[in-house]
mmCIF file of C-alpha atoms in Angstrom:
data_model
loop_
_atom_site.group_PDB
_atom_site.id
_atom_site.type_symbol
_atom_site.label_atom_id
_atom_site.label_comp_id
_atom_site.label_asym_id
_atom_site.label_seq_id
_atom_site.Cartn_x
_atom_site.Cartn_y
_atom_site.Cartn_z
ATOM 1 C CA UNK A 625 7.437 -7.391 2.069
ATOM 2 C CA UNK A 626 5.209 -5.983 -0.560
ATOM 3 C CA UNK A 627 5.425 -8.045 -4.159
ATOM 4 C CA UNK A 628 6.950 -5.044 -6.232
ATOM 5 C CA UNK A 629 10.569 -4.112 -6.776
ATOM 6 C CA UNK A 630 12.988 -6.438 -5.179
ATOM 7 C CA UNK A 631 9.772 -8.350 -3.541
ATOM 8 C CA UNK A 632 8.150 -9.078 -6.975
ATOM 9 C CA UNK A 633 8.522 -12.820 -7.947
ATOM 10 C CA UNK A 634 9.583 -14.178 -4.545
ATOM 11 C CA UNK A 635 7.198 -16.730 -2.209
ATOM 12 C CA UNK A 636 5.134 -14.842 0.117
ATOM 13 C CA UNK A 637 3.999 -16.166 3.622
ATOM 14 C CA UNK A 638 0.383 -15.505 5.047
ATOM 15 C CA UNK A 639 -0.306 -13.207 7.913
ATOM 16 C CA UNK A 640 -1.589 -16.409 9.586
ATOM 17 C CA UNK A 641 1.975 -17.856 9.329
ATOM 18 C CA UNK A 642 3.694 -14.888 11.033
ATOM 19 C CA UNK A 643 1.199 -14.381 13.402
ATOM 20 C CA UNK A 644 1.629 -18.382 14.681
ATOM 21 C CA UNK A 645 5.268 -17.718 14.829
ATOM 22 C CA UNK A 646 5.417 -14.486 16.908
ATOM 23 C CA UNK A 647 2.273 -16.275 19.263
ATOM 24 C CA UNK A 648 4.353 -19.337 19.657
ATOM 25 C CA UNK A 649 7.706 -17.342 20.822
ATOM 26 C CA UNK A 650 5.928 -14.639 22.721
ATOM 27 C CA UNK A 651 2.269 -15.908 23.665
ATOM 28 C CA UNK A 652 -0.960 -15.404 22.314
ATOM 29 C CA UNK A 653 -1.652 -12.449 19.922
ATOM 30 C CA UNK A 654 -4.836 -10.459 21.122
ATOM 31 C CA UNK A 655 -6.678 -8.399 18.412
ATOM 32 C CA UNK A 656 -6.464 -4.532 19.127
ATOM 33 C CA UNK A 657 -9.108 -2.571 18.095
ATOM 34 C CA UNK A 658 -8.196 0.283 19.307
ATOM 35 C CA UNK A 659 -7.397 3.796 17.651
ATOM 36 C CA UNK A 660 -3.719 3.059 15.943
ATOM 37 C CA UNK A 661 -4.136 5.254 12.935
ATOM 38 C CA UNK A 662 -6.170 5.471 9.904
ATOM 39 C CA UNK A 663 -4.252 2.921 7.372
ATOM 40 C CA UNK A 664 -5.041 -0.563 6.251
ATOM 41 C CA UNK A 665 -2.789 -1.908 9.410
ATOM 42 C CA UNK A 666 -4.418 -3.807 11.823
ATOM 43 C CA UNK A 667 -3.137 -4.503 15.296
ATOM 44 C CA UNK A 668 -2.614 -7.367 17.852
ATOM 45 C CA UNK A 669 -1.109 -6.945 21.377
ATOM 46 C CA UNK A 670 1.416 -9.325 22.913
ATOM 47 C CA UNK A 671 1.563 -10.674 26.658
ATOM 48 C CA UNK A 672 4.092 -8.291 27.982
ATOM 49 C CA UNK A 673 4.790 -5.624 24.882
ATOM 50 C CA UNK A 674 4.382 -1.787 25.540
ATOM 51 C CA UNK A 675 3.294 -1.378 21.968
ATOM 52 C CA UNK A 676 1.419 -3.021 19.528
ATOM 53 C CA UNK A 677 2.208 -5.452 16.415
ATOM 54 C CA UNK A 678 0.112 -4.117 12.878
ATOM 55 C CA UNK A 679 -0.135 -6.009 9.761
ATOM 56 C CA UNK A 680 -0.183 -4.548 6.262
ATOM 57 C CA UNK A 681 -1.347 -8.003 4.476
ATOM 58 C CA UNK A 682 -1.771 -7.275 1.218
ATOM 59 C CA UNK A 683 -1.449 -11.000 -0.403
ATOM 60 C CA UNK A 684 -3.505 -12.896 1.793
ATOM 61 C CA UNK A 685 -5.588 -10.163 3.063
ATOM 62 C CA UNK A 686 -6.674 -7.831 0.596
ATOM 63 C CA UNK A 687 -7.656 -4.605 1.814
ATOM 64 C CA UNK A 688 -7.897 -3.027 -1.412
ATOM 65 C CA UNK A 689 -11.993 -2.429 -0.709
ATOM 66 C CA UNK A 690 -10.727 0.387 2.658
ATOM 67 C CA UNK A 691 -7.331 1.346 0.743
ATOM 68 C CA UNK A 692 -7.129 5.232 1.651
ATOM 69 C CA UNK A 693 -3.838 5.548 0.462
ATOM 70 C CA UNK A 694 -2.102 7.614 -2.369
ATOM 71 C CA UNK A 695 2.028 8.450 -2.290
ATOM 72 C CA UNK A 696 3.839 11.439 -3.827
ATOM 73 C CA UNK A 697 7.513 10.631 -5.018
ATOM 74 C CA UNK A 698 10.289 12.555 -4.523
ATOM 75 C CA UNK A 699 10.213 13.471 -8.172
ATOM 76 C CA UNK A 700 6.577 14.871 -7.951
ATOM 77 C CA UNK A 701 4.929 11.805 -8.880
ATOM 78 C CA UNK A 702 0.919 10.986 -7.350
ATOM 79 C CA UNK A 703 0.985 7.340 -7.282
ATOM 80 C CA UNK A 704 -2.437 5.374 -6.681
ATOM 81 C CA UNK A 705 -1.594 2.289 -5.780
ATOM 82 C CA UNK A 706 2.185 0.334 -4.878
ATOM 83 C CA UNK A 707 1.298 -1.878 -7.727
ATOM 84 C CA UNK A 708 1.029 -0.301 -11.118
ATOM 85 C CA UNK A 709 2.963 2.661 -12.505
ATOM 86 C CA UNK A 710 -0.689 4.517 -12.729
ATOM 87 C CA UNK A 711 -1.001 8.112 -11.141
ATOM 88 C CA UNK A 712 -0.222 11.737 -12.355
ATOM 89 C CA UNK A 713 3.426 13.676 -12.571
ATOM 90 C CA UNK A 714 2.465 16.778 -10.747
ATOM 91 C CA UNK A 715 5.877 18.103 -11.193
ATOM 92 C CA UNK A 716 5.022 19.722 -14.714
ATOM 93 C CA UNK A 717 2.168 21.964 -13.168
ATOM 94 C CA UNK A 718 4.017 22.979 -10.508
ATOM 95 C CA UNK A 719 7.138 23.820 -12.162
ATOM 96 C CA UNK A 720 4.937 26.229 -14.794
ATOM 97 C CA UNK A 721 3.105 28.019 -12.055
ATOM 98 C CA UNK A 722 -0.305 26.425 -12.000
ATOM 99 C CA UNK A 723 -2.600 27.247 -9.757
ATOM 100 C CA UNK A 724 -4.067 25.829 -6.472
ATOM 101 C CA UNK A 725 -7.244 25.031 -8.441
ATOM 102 C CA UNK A 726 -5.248 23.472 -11.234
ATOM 103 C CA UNK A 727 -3.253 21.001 -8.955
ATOM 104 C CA UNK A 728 -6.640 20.266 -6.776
ATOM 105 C CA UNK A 729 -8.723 19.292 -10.213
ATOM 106 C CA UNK A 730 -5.685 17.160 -11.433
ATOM 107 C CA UNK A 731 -4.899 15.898 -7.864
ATOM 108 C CA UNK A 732 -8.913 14.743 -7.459
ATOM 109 C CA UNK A 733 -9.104 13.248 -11.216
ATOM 110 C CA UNK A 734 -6.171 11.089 -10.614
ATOM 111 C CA UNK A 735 -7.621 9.854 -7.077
ATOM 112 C CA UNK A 736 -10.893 9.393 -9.098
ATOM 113 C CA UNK A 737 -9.015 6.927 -11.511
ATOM 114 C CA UNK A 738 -7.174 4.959 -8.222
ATOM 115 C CA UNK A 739 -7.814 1.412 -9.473
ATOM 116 C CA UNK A 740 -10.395 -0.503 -7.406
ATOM 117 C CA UNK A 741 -8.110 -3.509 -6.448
ATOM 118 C CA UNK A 742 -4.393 -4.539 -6.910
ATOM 119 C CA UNK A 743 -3.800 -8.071 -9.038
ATOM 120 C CA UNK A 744 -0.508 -9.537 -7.213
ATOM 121 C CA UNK A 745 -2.159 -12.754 -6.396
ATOM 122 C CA UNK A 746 -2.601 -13.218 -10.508
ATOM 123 C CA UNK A 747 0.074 -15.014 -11.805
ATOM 124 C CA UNK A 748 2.010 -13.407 -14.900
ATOM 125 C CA UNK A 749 0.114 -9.934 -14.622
ATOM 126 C CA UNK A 750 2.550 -7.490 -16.029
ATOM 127 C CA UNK A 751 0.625 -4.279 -17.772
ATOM 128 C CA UNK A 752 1.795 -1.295 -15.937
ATOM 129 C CA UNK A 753 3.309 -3.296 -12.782
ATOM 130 C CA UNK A 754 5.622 -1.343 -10.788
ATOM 131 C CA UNK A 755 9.477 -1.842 -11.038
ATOM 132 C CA UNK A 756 10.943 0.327 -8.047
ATOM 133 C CA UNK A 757 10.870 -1.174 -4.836
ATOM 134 C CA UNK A 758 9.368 0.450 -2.093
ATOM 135 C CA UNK A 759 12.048 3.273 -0.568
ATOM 136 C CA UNK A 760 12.139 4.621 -3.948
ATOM 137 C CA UNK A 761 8.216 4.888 -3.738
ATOM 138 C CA UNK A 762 7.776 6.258 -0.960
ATOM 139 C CA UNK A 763 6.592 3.534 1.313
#
């Protein structure tokens, strides 16, 4: 559960924690480093699963320094990161017409300006934090 929208202001548990609870109900947890996708997910294999079990920890594991992602809303919004409201509303440009170069130059600026690291571990940081919860994002 990411810490925005609904998840924003509840307790959080560590990977560590779920990982101790799926090993002791289904057996040791075996790091997969195998290809999985290109996300901040990493992967552990279980005795006797076809598939494989990824984290996304982004309280207790910060992968903010690898983060590779970027969302588009449904109402034409480039968001930078799940925490703060930051990004660009491409929907203007594209409603008047603008052109491929336009939307690539505003597209790359905004990615230029994708803030370096997320603050949900800091206690009372507001400015610009995110109110939707995550199926309105896009995530």
């Amino acid at each position: 559960l990411m810490p925005i929208g609904q998840g924003s202001g509840g307790t959080y548990r560590t990977e560590e924690g779920g990982r101790a609870r799926l090993a002791g109900a289904f057996g040791p947890m075996m790091a997969y480093h195998g290809p999985m996708g290109n996300g901040p997910s990493h992967y552990f294999t279980l005795p006797g699963f076809a598939g494989k079990v990824g984290f996304i920890s982004a309280m207790s594991h910060s992968f903010c320094h690898q983060c590779n992602r970027v969302r588009l809303t449904a109402q034409g919004f480039l968001k930078t990161c799940l925490q703060y409201e930051e990004g660009a509303d491409l929907k203007p440009l594209l409603r008047r017409g603008g052109s491929d170069q336009e939307l690539l130059a505003l597209v790359a600026d905004t990615i230029h300006k994708k803030p370096v690291h997320h603050r949900f571990r800091e206690d009372g940081y507001i400015e610009k934090a995110e109110c939707r919860g995550m199926s309105q994002i896009g995530g």
